[in-house]
Each structure stands twice: as C-alpha cells, then as structure tokens.
Amino acid sequence: MPITWQDATRELHLHNGRLSLVLAVLENDWLGQLHVGAPLDPAASYRHLGPADFRGFSNRVDDPIGLAVPAPGSGDFRIPALVVEGPDGATVLDLVYEDHRIMAGKPALEGLPSTYVEAPSEATTVEIDLADRISGLRVTLSLTIFEDRPIITRSMRLTSTGDGRLVIRTAMSSSIDLPDGPWELLGFSGAWARERHPHRAPLQPGRRSLGSLRGATGHQQDPSLFLLRPGADEVHGEGFAFSLVYSGNFLAEAEVGPRGSTRARIGLHPDGFAWTLEPGATFTTPEAVIAWSDGGIGALSDALHGLYRERLARGTWRDRPRPVLLNSWEGVYFDFDHRRLLEMARATADLGIELFVLDDGWFGERDSDTSSLGDWVVDRRKLPDGLAPLAAEVEAMGMSFGLWIEPEMVSPRSRLFAEHPDWAIGVPGRPRTESRQQLVLDLSRPEVVDHLEAAVADVLGSASIRYVKWDMNRNITEPYGGSLSPERQGEFFHRHMLGAYELWRRLTTRFPEILFESCAGGGGRFDPGMLAYAPQAWTSDDTDAIERLTIQWGASHVYPLSSMGAHVSAVPNHQVGRVTPLGTRAAVAFFGVFGYELDPRTISDGERTEIRAQIAFYREHRDVFQRGRFLRLRSPLGRDDVAWMVVGPDRRTALVAHIRILARPVPPPDRLRLRGLDPDATYRVEPWPGLGGDAVRRGGDLLMAVGLGLEPEDPPTGAPRGDFSARIWVLTTD
Ligand code: GLA
C-alpha cells in the first residue's frame, strides 16, 4: 500500500519509491510535516525529524519544520496555508487531527478540474480530517500519490460544522516546508506575445511570489513554481515543481525563514478573496500538483508532461493524433466572405492540411474587434448561407472544419449588451474599463452560463464543426458579481471561474467529438485547469519562429508538446517584422501541435512544394512529436543557438532540432550531445529531407556521450547556414 499509517508513532507515509511525504500527528494532535522529497523506507519511523509538540516554538526557533496546514495561532509566523475568521472574528485556529481514510483511486473535485485515474490501482488517496473545535471548522486534507509517477496531488475541503458563520481568507491548495536551503526559484513569466520566459534566481530571506489578480492565470505568470538546488540542470540535481490546476487568480510563493528553511505554497490568491461558509457549507480548493526528482529539471518536466497528457487531459481527443490545421487569422483577419474562404480552402486542401479553421469575424457584424462579441449568429453579409454549407464544402475538399468563438465576452456594441447590460462585469454606478473594446460576462450568474451554453450549442450544432478555438481576450478589471450580496463580493473571482468551468464542462460533454483548443490572446490562460477541458492551447499570439523558441522552451517545463499549438506564419512576421526561412518556421512549429496561419492563396509554387513536404514530414512523425518524450538540450537564454529533441516511447525514433539564431564567424568546434536514446542501439541519423546530406549510422552511446557534429557538420548536410537557420535530424533504429 503506497500510503501507510503507523499506529505506534501516528505517522502517515505516502511513498512509491519515487518520492515520499511523511506526516505525523504530534503530541498536541496537530498534523506535522516531517519530510517531503526523496523516497524513504516506509517501514522506518521519522518522528525524530519533527518536533514532538509545536506550541511555543516561535519564541525559540523561528522556522521549525512545519505543519501540514500552517495557520495563525501555531506560533509560526511564516506565510500560512489557511486563514479562516471564526464567528468571533478571530483567525487563530487549533487544528487537531481527528481521523483519516486511506482509499484506492482518486476522488474528483466537485466543480473543479483535477487529475484523475482510470483504475483505482493507479493511485492511492488519504483524506485527513482536522478540526478546530471552537470555530467549528473542519479541514479535510486530501493527498493522492500516483503509483508510478513522482507526483503527489493535494487539495483541501473546508466545512463549517458549527452553528456560526466562517469566512475563509486564505486557503492554499498546498503548503510544504523544506528544512534546509539554499533553493533557487524557477518561474515562467512574460507578457502578451512573450509568454513563459524562464526566470531563475536564488531565494533570499523573505518572500518571492508569482501570481495573478486578473481573473485568469494571465500572460504574466504561469501558475507553477520550481524550487531547485543550486547547480541543478536538466539532468542533475534535486528539485520540486508545484503546479496549480486552476485558471483564475492564483498565488505561487516561497518564503525563506530566518534560519534558512523554505516554505512553498500555491493556491487561490488570497488578495481580495473572502468566502463565507454558512453552517453546513463546504468549500473545496483547487488541486496542486507536487513533483519531486533528483534527476534535474528534465525529470520534473517528464513527470508533469506524462500526468497532464495522460491523466489531466481527457475525452475523445486525449490520445488521438491532433490534426494539422490552417487557421485563417493571420491570413485574412476580419476580411473574408464565403467565396474568399472557399478560395483559401481550395488553396489549402492539396497541401496535406487536415483541418481548416475559420477564426474571428464570422458572427454579428464583426468587421473589426470593436463589435458583436456575444451575438453568436452568423454574419449573413459575409456568409449568406451560414456555416453549414461552408463546412460541407471544406469537408468535400478532404478537410474538417473548425471555428473560433469567444463565449465569455461581450462587446458594448452588440445585441447581447443592449439586452443585458447587467450581465457584463462592472460595479453599478462606476465606469468600466474596456480592453480591446470588450467586457467580460459575469459567469458567477447561473443564467449567464445557461444562456451561453445554449447560444454556443446552437452554433456548434448548426454545422459540421470538428474543432473549436475558444478564445478569451481580456482580464477582469472591476470585479463585482451582479448577483452576489455585498458581504459575498470576495467570492466573485472564484465564482466566476467556477461558472467558466461549468460552461466548459457542459459544452465539452455535449460535444465530445469536437477538439477544443483554448486560447486567451495566445497563452493568457494556458494552464492545467484549461487542459482538463481542452487538450491543446494556443501557446502565443507571437508566431515568429525565433520568439517562439523561448516561449515554447519555457512552456515545455510544465506542458507537454501535445498541448502546445504552434503555427507557421507569413514573413515578415506580423508581431516582430522578422524574416525567417520557411524551413526554420516549420522546424520550430513541429515541436508542438503543428499548423499554419497564413493566406495560402499568396504563397508561391516553391513554397507550396516545401509546405507539402513539411506537412508530410510532420504527419509521418506526428506520434513522436505529440506523444514522445521532449528533452531540452540547449537553452535560448543567452545563447546564439537552441536545440531540443523528442524521443518516441520505445526509443526507436527520435527527432532532433538545432536552430541557429545568429551566425558567427570562425565558430569553435561544437557537438550537440543528445539524450534519452538507447545507448545500446545503433541509430540511422538522417538529415531532415530537403536539407540534403546522406544518412549515417551512429551508436546511441556515441550520440549521447560525444554528440552530433555541428561544427564541423557530422553528418554533413546541405542545410543553409546563416542567421535563423535550422537543422533537423531523424534518428531511427532498424
Ligand atoms: C486572439 C487570439 C488570436 C486570434 C484573435 C482573433 O488574439 O489569440 O489567435 O484568434 O484573438 O481576434
């Protein structure tokens, strides 16, 4: 049993040979955390690692090994996991252990996305009840350990069992204490069009936090936090990854105490949050995912990729090969009609594209981004016969048809807004901030969710629509729930998110055959919460191949390639004006869910031939690109070149890419050492067709220990040199 309880020492040990979490009921009945990280022998006791009792520690030692659920009143002055105001207004808690239940499998979290199991044998869960007898608060801490992943998930359920009202101010999904430093924090930060750039720095005494108060996870910070030992790299060193299965306001924070211990917490952002629990009511936090490894950052990514691809993503499309698509956005923006779209589709069909996606502009009277969001009826000026004939004609050309939609928004210039101005989020009597000339609908109101379900379902049922790009292009600036009482306004952001999840749940359940891709001005809501509904996300509105290197590199720390939409677009690139070779644009976009985003009517015959070859290549290796093991080889940060690779499940196939950002004269000898291959196998190493050059045979051991020759080239290719040039090698065993 991967969770053991020792009666004599009152220890709970979650273990699977990959990691351990040891908790103990202390002498005063509080739940202490003795160890998290390296796997330990489940037969032994670890009581000596923690305090026997906790009270009084604060006067002598400022940062003792902590409690499983630190809260005010425990003599621990560091960042708490839980702050709840009792009926008397006090936040002091005395959380004593009451009971625990160990069970096979993993229960779902009501109303929230979470990881799951397909068979009870895949994971074991313990629910631990703690109670504060004075306030009547019961905390049920839920911990799941997966059978063969170095992963534990954690969430809390709070119940008011007394007869007074409780107000939750802070309820973190996870809080853990690491007794000895130093640690470095790796996070993924950015802005629109440059999401998820990695940032790594040593932790210092005090706090370092990442978070969002935008009503969405946002472009600015990914809801994850890695703690790494100094010197840890892709393959060596100890580290933790904390990742939150949530899409709204979040906080990921680390605090170094006066004596150097570190607390890391992740969960709902406490700022502005206040949730009232009436007697009998329950509140469930989102789920935190905790991964540990001493095999470097790459091993943490392996763990997250596997879990998110296999046991967070769900539904028909989880394991299906994702189609190569052409998206109309950068090709024609709002400027299209039925005839033009058919011309585009015709120019697309013989390239090997499998899915033709009509982006923004097909509804209401939307000729620009100034109107019509909310009016999900076809614009008959552009599409006089509606979507059905268009979809049918696209299908007749051998492609399926997909559509863009942005359900959570409303334009002030729309019928919906004229009819229901109160459905848009804002504080009555105060001005509302517009962003992209649009407002956000209040999804904390059930009638808005009902309306949107019906409106979107009407569209999706009106034609043969096989794919939906669900966009969300602005954040919430004046939070206020129109149907919430003044005392409950602190619940607004989370209630809005629960409404959004409910809408996603209903529509993805009603249309199980549709492939959903989430989007928020690119990667503004690319998070584990969304992945539970949409198995892929539009990674960034920046389609420039060179910018994408850092974006995709950063995103790959948490997210599998099967979740990262990546498209080849026209040059000069629309975001940065850069001109890169078509081959390089494809070489970067191959490492994701591949597609094109350009006007196929404008490309030359030569480019068409090249694109055909690119698509054939991707389709041939799609399974490896979308489901293989991704390994980061050379970081784009501070370098002139980038390399990464993906290895098929049985290590018989691998695809390696090297992208030169700036070419330099008289380059030093350089070899690219590969990883993840079978050292005993001989690989046929073939330069990407079209680059020229003959295949050679090389041992897996040699390719990993000595590497592929970059300078001089070994094997030699006819690949163009120069700025922004790319090389790909296909490795196969016999
Ligand atoms: C957002 C998306 C883009 C595109 C536009 C349409 O910016 O990220 O890909 O769909 O909206 O308005």
CSV table of N, CA and C in Angstrom, one decimal, residues 295-420:
chain,number,residue,atom,x,y,z
A,295,GLY,N,16.7,14.0,-10.4
A,295,GLY,CA,17.2,13.9,-11.8
A,295,GLY,C,17.1,15.1,-12.6
A,296,GLY,N,17.1,16.3,-12.0
A,296,GLY,CA,17.1,17.5,-12.7
A,296,GLY,C,15.8,18.0,-13.2
A,297,ILE,N,15.8,19.2,-13.9
A,297,ILE,CA,14.6,19.8,-14.3
A,297,ILE,C,13.9,19.0,-15.3
A,298,GLY,N,14.7,18.3,-16.2
A,298,GLY,CA,14.1,17.5,-17.2
A,298,GLY,C,13.2,16.4,-16.6
A,299,ALA,N,13.6,15.8,-15.5
A,299,ALA,CA,12.8,14.8,-14.9
A,299,ALA,C,11.5,15.3,-14.3
A,300,LEU,N,11.5,16.6,-13.8
A,300,LEU,CA,10.3,17.2,-13.3
A,300,LEU,C,9.3,17.4,-14.5
A,301,SER,N,9.9,17.9,-15.6
A,301,SER,CA,9.1,18.1,-16.8
A,301,SER,C,8.5,16.7,-17.3
A,302,ASP,N,9.3,15.7,-17.3
A,302,ASP,CA,8.8,14.4,-17.7
A,302,ASP,C,7.6,14.0,-16.9
A,303,ALA,N,7.7,14.2,-15.6
A,303,ALA,CA,6.6,13.8,-14.7
A,303,ALA,C,5.3,14.6,-15.0
A,304,LEU,N,5.5,16.0,-15.1
A,304,LEU,CA,4.3,16.8,-15.4
A,304,LEU,C,3.8,16.5,-16.8
A,305,HIS,N,4.6,16.3,-17.8
A,305,HIS,CA,4.1,16.0,-19.1
A,305,HIS,C,3.2,14.8,-19.1
A,306,GLY,N,3.8,13.7,-18.5
A,306,GLY,CA,3.0,12.4,-18.5
A,306,GLY,C,1.7,12.6,-17.8
A,307,LEU,N,1.7,13.2,-16.7
A,307,LEU,CA,0.5,13.4,-15.9
A,307,LEU,C,-0.5,14.2,-16.7
A,308,TYR,N,-0.1,15.3,-17.2
A,308,TYR,CA,-1.0,16.3,-17.9
A,308,TYR,C,-1.5,15.7,-19.2
A,309,ARG,N,-0.7,15.0,-19.9
A,309,ARG,CA,-1.1,14.4,-21.2
A,309,ARG,C,-2.1,13.2,-21.0
A,310,GLU,N,-1.8,12.4,-19.9
A,310,GLU,CA,-2.5,11.1,-19.8
A,310,GLU,C,-3.6,11.2,-18.7
A,311,ARG,N,-3.4,12.0,-17.7
A,311,ARG,CA,-4.4,12.0,-16.6
A,311,ARG,C,-4.9,13.3,-16.2
A,312,LEU,N,-4.8,14.3,-17.1
A,312,LEU,CA,-5.5,15.6,-16.8
A,312,LEU,C,-6.3,15.9,-18.1
A,313,ALA,N,-5.7,15.9,-19.2
A,313,ALA,CA,-6.4,15.9,-20.5
A,313,ALA,C,-7.3,14.7,-20.5
A,314,ARG,N,-8.5,14.9,-21.1
A,314,ARG,CA,-9.4,13.8,-21.1
A,314,ARG,C,-10.3,13.8,-22.4
A,315,GLY,N,-11.1,12.8,-22.6
A,315,GLY,CA,-12.0,12.8,-23.7
A,315,GLY,C,-11.5,12.2,-24.9
A,316,THR,N,-12.3,12.3,-25.9
A,316,THR,CA,-12.0,11.6,-27.2
A,316,THR,C,-10.7,12.0,-27.8
A,317,TRP,N,-10.3,13.3,-27.6
A,317,TRP,CA,-9.1,13.8,-28.3
A,317,TRP,C,-7.8,13.6,-27.5
A,318,ARG,N,-8.0,13.1,-26.3
A,318,ARG,CA,-6.8,13.0,-25.4
A,318,ARG,C,-5.6,12.2,-26.2
A,319,ASP,N,-6.0,11.1,-26.7
A,319,ASP,CA,-5.0,10.2,-27.3
A,319,ASP,C,-5.0,10.2,-28.8
A,320,ARG,N,-5.9,10.9,-29.4
A,320,ARG,CA,-6.0,10.9,-30.9
A,320,ARG,C,-4.9,11.8,-31.5
A,321,PRO,N,-4.4,11.4,-32.6
A,321,PRO,CA,-3.5,12.3,-33.3
A,321,PRO,C,-4.2,13.7,-33.6
A,322,ARG,N,-3.5,14.8,-33.3
A,322,ARG,CA,-4.2,16.1,-33.5
A,322,ARG,C,-3.9,16.5,-34.9
A,323,PRO,N,-5.0,17.0,-35.6
A,323,PRO,CA,-4.9,17.4,-37.0
A,323,PRO,C,-4.0,18.6,-37.3
A,324,VAL,N,-3.3,18.5,-38.4
A,324,VAL,CA,-2.6,19.7,-38.9
A,324,VAL,C,-3.6,20.7,-39.4
A,325,LEU,N,-3.6,21.9,-38.9
A,325,LEU,CA,-4.6,22.9,-39.3
A,325,LEU,C,-4.1,24.1,-40.0
A,326,LEU,N,-5.0,24.7,-40.7
A,326,LEU,CA,-4.7,26.1,-41.2
A,326,LEU,C,-5.7,27.0,-40.6
A,327,ASN,N,-5.2,28.0,-39.9
A,327,ASN,CA,-6.1,29.0,-39.3
A,327,ASN,C,-6.1,30.3,-40.1
A,328,SER,N,-7.3,30.9,-40.2
A,328,SER,CA,-7.4,32.0,-41.2
A,328,SER,C,-6.9,33.3,-40.6
A,329,TRP,N,-6.6,33.4,-39.3
A,329,TRP,CA,-6.5,34.7,-38.6
A,329,TRP,C,-5.4,35.5,-39.3
A,330,GLU,N,-4.1,35.1,-39.2
A,330,GLU,CA,-3.1,36.0,-39.8
A,330,GLU,C,-3.2,36.1,-41.3
A,331,GLY,N,-3.9,35.2,-41.9
A,331,GLY,CA,-4.1,35.2,-43.4
A,331,GLY,C,-5.0,36.3,-43.8
A,332,VAL,N,-6.1,36.4,-43.2
A,332,VAL,CA,-7.1,37.4,-43.7
A,332,VAL,C,-7.7,38.3,-42.6
A,333,TYR,N,-7.4,38.0,-41.4
A,333,TYR,CA,-8.0,38.7,-40.2
A,333,TYR,C,-9.6,38.7,-40.4
A,334,PHE,N,-10.1,39.9,-40.4
A,334,PHE,CA,-11.6,40.0,-40.5
A,334,PHE,C,-12.1,40.1,-41.9
A,335,ASP,N,-11.2,40.1,-42.8
A,335,ASP,CA,-11.5,40.5,-44.2
A,335,ASP,C,-11.8,39.2,-45.1
A,336,PHE,N,-13.0,38.7,-45.0
A,336,PHE,CA,-13.3,37.5,-45.7
A,336,PHE,C,-14.8,37.4,-46.0
A,337,ASP,N,-15.2,36.6,-47.0
A,337,ASP,CA,-16.6,36.2,-47.2
A,337,ASP,C,-16.5,34.7,-47.6
A,338,HIS,N,-17.7,34.2,-47.9
A,338,HIS,CA,-17.8,32.8,-48.3
A,338,HIS,C,-16.9,32.4,-49.4
A,339,ARG,N,-16.9,33.3,-50.5
A,339,ARG,CA,-16.1,33.0,-51.7
A,339,ARG,C,-14.6,33.0,-51.3
A,340,ARG,N,-14.2,33.9,-50.6
A,340,ARG,CA,-12.8,34.1,-50.2
A,340,ARG,C,-12.3,32.9,-49.4
A,341,LEU,N,-13.2,32.5,-48.4
A,341,LEU,CA,-12.8,31.3,-47.6
A,341,LEU,C,-12.7,30.1,-48.4
A,342,LEU,N,-13.6,29.9,-49.4
A,342,LEU,CA,-13.5,28.7,-50.3
A,342,LEU,C,-12.2,28.8,-51.1
A,343,GLU,N,-11.9,30.0,-51.5
A,343,GLU,CA,-10.6,30.0,-52.3
A,343,GLU,C,-9.4,29.6,-51.4
A,344,MET,N,-9.5,30.1,-50.2
A,344,MET,CA,-8.4,29.7,-49.2
A,344,MET,C,-8.4,28.2,-49.0
A,345,ALA,N,-9.6,27.7,-48.8
A,345,ALA,CA,-9.7,26.3,-48.5
A,345,ALA,C,-9.2,25.5,-49.7
A,346,ARG,N,-9.5,25.9,-50.9
A,346,ARG,CA,-9.0,25.2,-52.1
A,346,ARG,C,-7.5,25.3,-52.2
A,347,ALA,N,-7.0,26.4,-51.8
A,347,ALA,CA,-5.5,26.6,-51.9
A,347,ALA,C,-4.8,25.8,-50.7
A,348,THR,N,-5.6,25.3,-49.8
A,348,THR,CA,-5.1,24.6,-48.6
A,348,THR,C,-5.1,23.1,-48.8
A,349,ALA,N,-6.2,22.7,-49.5
A,349,ALA,CA,-6.6,21.3,-49.5
A,349,ALA,C,-5.5,20.4,-50.0
A,350,ASP,N,-4.8,20.8,-51.0
A,350,ASP,CA,-3.8,19.8,-51.6
A,350,ASP,C,-2.4,20.0,-50.9
A,351,LEU,N,-2.4,20.7,-49.8
A,351,LEU,CA,-1.1,20.8,-49.1
A,351,LEU,C,-0.9,19.7,-48.1
A,352,GLY,N,-2.0,19.0,-47.8
A,352,GLY,CA,-2.0,18.0,-46.7
A,352,GLY,C,-2.6,18.4,-45.4
A,353,ILE,N,-3.1,19.6,-45.4
A,353,ILE,CA,-3.8,20.2,-44.2
A,353,ILE,C,-5.0,19.3,-43.9
A,354,GLU,N,-5.3,19.1,-42.6
A,354,GLU,CA,-6.4,18.2,-42.3
A,354,GLU,C,-7.6,19.0,-41.7
A,355,LEU,N,-7.4,20.2,-41.3
A,355,LEU,CA,-8.4,21.0,-40.6
A,355,LEU,C,-8.3,22.4,-41.0
A,356,PHE,N,-9.5,23.0,-41.5
A,356,PHE,CA,-9.5,24.4,-41.9
A,356,PHE,C,-10.3,25.2,-40.8
A,357,VAL,N,-9.6,26.1,-40.2
A,357,VAL,CA,-10.2,26.8,-39.1
A,357,VAL,C,-10.5,28.3,-39.5
A,358,LEU,N,-11.8,28.6,-39.3
A,358,LEU,CA,-12.3,30.0,-39.5
A,358,LEU,C,-12.2,30.7,-38.2
A,359,ASP,N,-11.3,31.7,-38.1
A,359,ASP,CA,-11.1,32.4,-36.9
A,359,ASP,C,-12.1,33.5,-36.7
A,360,ASP,N,-11.8,34.5,-36.0
A,360,ASP,CA,-12.7,35.6,-35.6
A,360,ASP,C,-13.3,36.3,-36.8
A,361,GLY,N,-14.5,36.8,-36.7
A,361,GLY,CA,-15.1,37.7,-37.7
A,361,GLY,C,-16.3,37.1,-38.4
A,362,TRP,N,-16.8,35.9,-38.0
A,362,TRP,CA,-17.9,35.2,-38.8
A,362,TRP,C,-19.3,35.5,-38.2
A,363,PHE,N,-19.4,36.3,-37.2
A,363,PHE,CA,-20.7,36.4,-36.4
A,363,PHE,C,-21.0,37.9,-36.3
A,364,GLY,N,-22.3,38.1,-35.9
A,364,GLY,CA,-22.8,39.5,-35.7
A,364,GLY,C,-22.5,40.4,-36.9
A,365,GLU,N,-21.9,41.5,-36.7
A,365,GLU,CA,-21.4,42.4,-37.8
A,365,GLU,C,-20.0,42.7,-37.5
A,366,ARG,N,-19.2,41.8,-37.3
A,366,ARG,CA,-17.8,42.0,-36.8
A,366,ARG,C,-16.8,42.1,-37.9
A,367,ASP,N,-16.5,43.4,-38.3
A,367,ASP,CA,-15.5,43.7,-39.3
A,367,ASP,C,-14.2,44.1,-38.6
A,368,SER,N,-14.3,44.3,-37.3
A,368,SER,CA,-13.1,44.7,-36.6
A,368,SER,C,-13.3,44.2,-35.2
A,369,ASP,N,-12.4,44.5,-34.3
A,369,ASP,CA,-12.6,44.0,-32.9
A,369,ASP,C,-13.4,45.0,-32.1
A,370,THR,N,-14.2,45.8,-32.7
A,370,THR,CA,-15.0,46.8,-31.9
A,370,THR,C,-16.4,46.3,-31.7
A,371,SER,N,-16.9,45.2,-32.2
A,371,SER,CA,-18.3,44.9,-32.0
A,371,SER,C,-18.6,43.4,-32.0
A,372,SER,N,-19.8,43.1,-31.6
A,372,SER,CA,-20.5,41.8,-31.8
A,372,SER,C,-20.2,40.6,-31.0
A,373,LEU,N,-19.2,40.7,-30.1
A,373,LEU,CA,-19.0,39.6,-29.2
A,373,LEU,C,-20.3,39.4,-28.4
A,374,GLY,N,-20.7,38.2,-28.3
A,374,GLY,CA,-22.0,37.9,-27.6
A,374,GLY,C,-23.1,37.6,-28.6
A,375,ASP,N,-23.0,38.1,-29.8
A,375,ASP,CA,-24.0,37.8,-30.8
A,375,ASP,C,-23.6,36.6,-31.7
A,376,TRP,N,-23.8,35.4,-31.1
A,376,TRP,CA,-23.2,34.3,-31.8
A,376,TRP,C,-24.2,33.7,-32.9
A,377,VAL,N,-24.4,34.7,-33.8
A,377,VAL,CA,-25.2,34.3,-35.0
A,377,VAL,C,-24.4,34.7,-36.2
A,378,VAL,N,-24.5,33.9,-37.3
A,378,VAL,CA,-23.7,34.0,-38.4
A,378,VAL,C,-23.9,35.4,-39.1
A,379,ASP,N,-22.9,36.1,-39.5
A,379,ASP,CA,-23.0,37.3,-40.2
A,379,ASP,C,-23.4,37.0,-41.7
A,380,ARG,N,-24.6,37.2,-42.0
A,380,ARG,CA,-25.1,36.8,-43.3
A,380,ARG,C,-24.5,37.7,-44.5
A,381,ARG,N,-24.0,38.9,-44.1
A,381,ARG,CA,-23.3,39.7,-45.1
A,381,ARG,C,-22.1,38.9,-45.7
A,382,LYS,N,-21.4,38.2,-44.8
A,382,LYS,CA,-20.2,37.5,-45.2
A,382,LYS,C,-20.5,36.1,-45.6
A,383,LEU,N,-21.4,35.5,-44.9
A,383,LEU,CA,-21.7,34.0,-45.1
A,383,LEU,C,-23.2,33.9,-45.3
A,384,PRO,N,-23.7,34.3,-46.5
A,384,PRO,CA,-25.1,34.3,-46.7
A,384,PRO,C,-25.8,33.0,-46.4
A,385,ASP,N,-25.1,31.9,-46.7
A,385,ASP,CA,-25.8,30.6,-46.5
A,385,ASP,C,-25.5,30.0,-45.1
A,386,GLY,N,-24.8,30.7,-44.3
A,386,GLY,CA,-24.4,30.2,-43.0
A,386,GLY,C,-23.2,29.3,-43.0
A,387,LEU,N,-23.0,28.7,-41.8
A,387,LEU,CA,-21.8,27.9,-41.7
A,387,LEU,C,-21.9,26.5,-42.3
A,388,ALA,N,-23.1,25.9,-42.3
A,388,ALA,CA,-23.2,24.5,-42.7
A,388,ALA,C,-22.7,24.3,-44.1
A,389,PRO,N,-23.1,25.1,-45.1
A,389,PRO,CA,-22.6,24.8,-46.5
A,389,PRO,C,-21.0,25.0,-46.6
A,390,LEU,N,-20.6,26.0,-45.8
A,390,LEU,CA,-19.1,26.2,-45.9
A,390,LEU,C,-18.4,25.0,-45.3
A,391,ALA,N,-18.9,24.5,-44.1
A,391,ALA,CA,-18.3,23.3,-43.5
A,391,ALA,C,-18.3,22.1,-44.5
A,392,ALA,N,-19.5,22.0,-45.1
A,392,ALA,CA,-19.7,20.9,-46.1
A,392,ALA,C,-18.7,21.0,-47.2
A,393,GLU,N,-18.5,22.2,-47.8
A,393,GLU,CA,-17.6,22.3,-48.9
A,393,GLU,C,-16.2,22.1,-48.5
A,394,VAL,N,-15.8,22.5,-47.3
A,394,VAL,CA,-14.5,22.2,-46.8
A,394,VAL,C,-14.3,20.7,-46.6
A,395,GLU,N,-15.3,20.1,-46.1
A,395,GLU,CA,-15.2,18.6,-45.9
A,395,GLU,C,-15.1,17.9,-47.3
A,396,ALA,N,-15.8,18.5,-48.3
A,396,ALA,CA,-15.8,17.8,-49.6
A,396,ALA,C,-14.4,17.9,-50.2
A,397,MET,N,-13.6,18.9,-49.7
A,397,MET,CA,-12.2,19.0,-50.1
A,397,MET,C,-11.3,18.1,-49.3
A,398,GLY,N,-11.8,17.4,-48.4
A,398,GLY,CA,-11.0,16.4,-47.7
A,398,GLY,C,-10.5,16.9,-46.3
A,399,MET,N,-11.0,18.1,-45.9
A,399,MET,CA,-10.5,18.6,-44.6
A,399,MET,C,-11.7,18.7,-43.7
A,400,SER,N,-11.5,18.8,-42.4
A,400,SER,CA,-12.6,19.1,-41.5
A,400,SER,C,-12.6,20.6,-41.2
A,401,PHE,N,-13.7,21.0,-40.6
A,401,PHE,CA,-13.9,22.4,-40.4
A,401,PHE,C,-13.9,22.8,-39.0
A,402,GLY,N,-13.3,23.9,-38.6
A,402,GLY,CA,-13.2,24.4,-37.2
A,402,GLY,C,-13.6,25.8,-37.1
A,403,LEU,N,-13.9,26.3,-35.9
A,403,LEU,CA,-14.4,27.6,-35.7
A,403,LEU,C,-13.9,28.2,-34.5
A,404,TRP,N,-13.7,29.6,-34.5
A,404,TRP,CA,-13.3,30.4,-33.4
A,404,TRP,C,-14.5,30.9,-32.7
A,405,ILE,N,-14.4,31.0,-31.4
A,405,ILE,CA,-15.5,31.6,-30.6
A,405,ILE,C,-14.9,32.2,-29.3
A,406,GLU,N,-15.6,33.2,-28.8
A,406,GLU,CA,-15.1,33.8,-27.5
A,406,GLU,C,-16.3,34.0,-26.5
A,407,PRO,N,-16.8,32.9,-26.0
A,407,PRO,CA,-18.1,32.9,-25.3
A,407,PRO,C,-18.1,33.8,-24.1
A,408,GLU,N,-17.0,34.0,-23.4
A,408,GLU,CA,-17.0,34.7,-22.1
A,408,GLU,C,-17.1,36.2,-22.2
A,409,MET,N,-17.2,36.7,-23.4
A,409,MET,CA,-17.0,38.1,-23.6
A,409,MET,C,-18.3,38.7,-24.3
A,410,VAL,N,-18.4,40.1,-24.1
A,410,VAL,CA,-19.4,40.8,-24.8
A,410,VAL,C,-18.9,42.2,-25.3
A,411,SER,N,-19.2,42.6,-26.5
A,411,SER,CA,-18.9,43.9,-27.0
A,411,SER,C,-19.9,44.9,-26.5
A,412,PRO,N,-19.6,46.1,-26.1
A,412,PRO,CA,-20.6,47.0,-25.8
A,412,PRO,C,-21.5,47.3,-27.0
A,413,ARG,N,-20.9,47.2,-28.2
A,413,ARG,CA,-21.6,47.3,-29.4
A,413,ARG,C,-22.1,45.9,-29.8
A,414,SER,N,-23.2,45.4,-29.2
A,414,SER,CA,-23.7,44.1,-29.5
A,414,SER,C,-25.2,44.1,-29.1
A,415,ARG,N,-25.9,43.2,-29.6
A,415,ARG,CA,-27.3,43.0,-29.2
A,415,ARG,C,-27.4,42.5,-27.8
A,416,LEU,N,-26.5,41.5,-27.5
A,416,LEU,CA,-26.5,40.9,-26.1
A,416,LEU,C,-26.3,42.0,-25.1
A,417,PHE,N,-25.4,43.0,-25.3
A,417,PHE,CA,-25.2,44.0,-24.3
A,417,PHE,C,-26.4,44.9,-24.2
A,418,ALA,N,-27.0,45.2,-25.4
A,418,ALA,CA,-28.2,46.1,-25.4
A,418,ALA,C,-29.3,45.4,-24.5
A,419,GLU,N,-29.4,44.1,-24.7
A,419,GLU,CA,-30.5,43.4,-24.0
A,419,GLU,C,-30.1,43.2,-22.5
A,420,HIS,N,-28.9,42.9,-22.2
A,420,HIS,CA,-28.5,42.5,-20.8
A,420,HIS,C,-27.2,43.3,-20.4
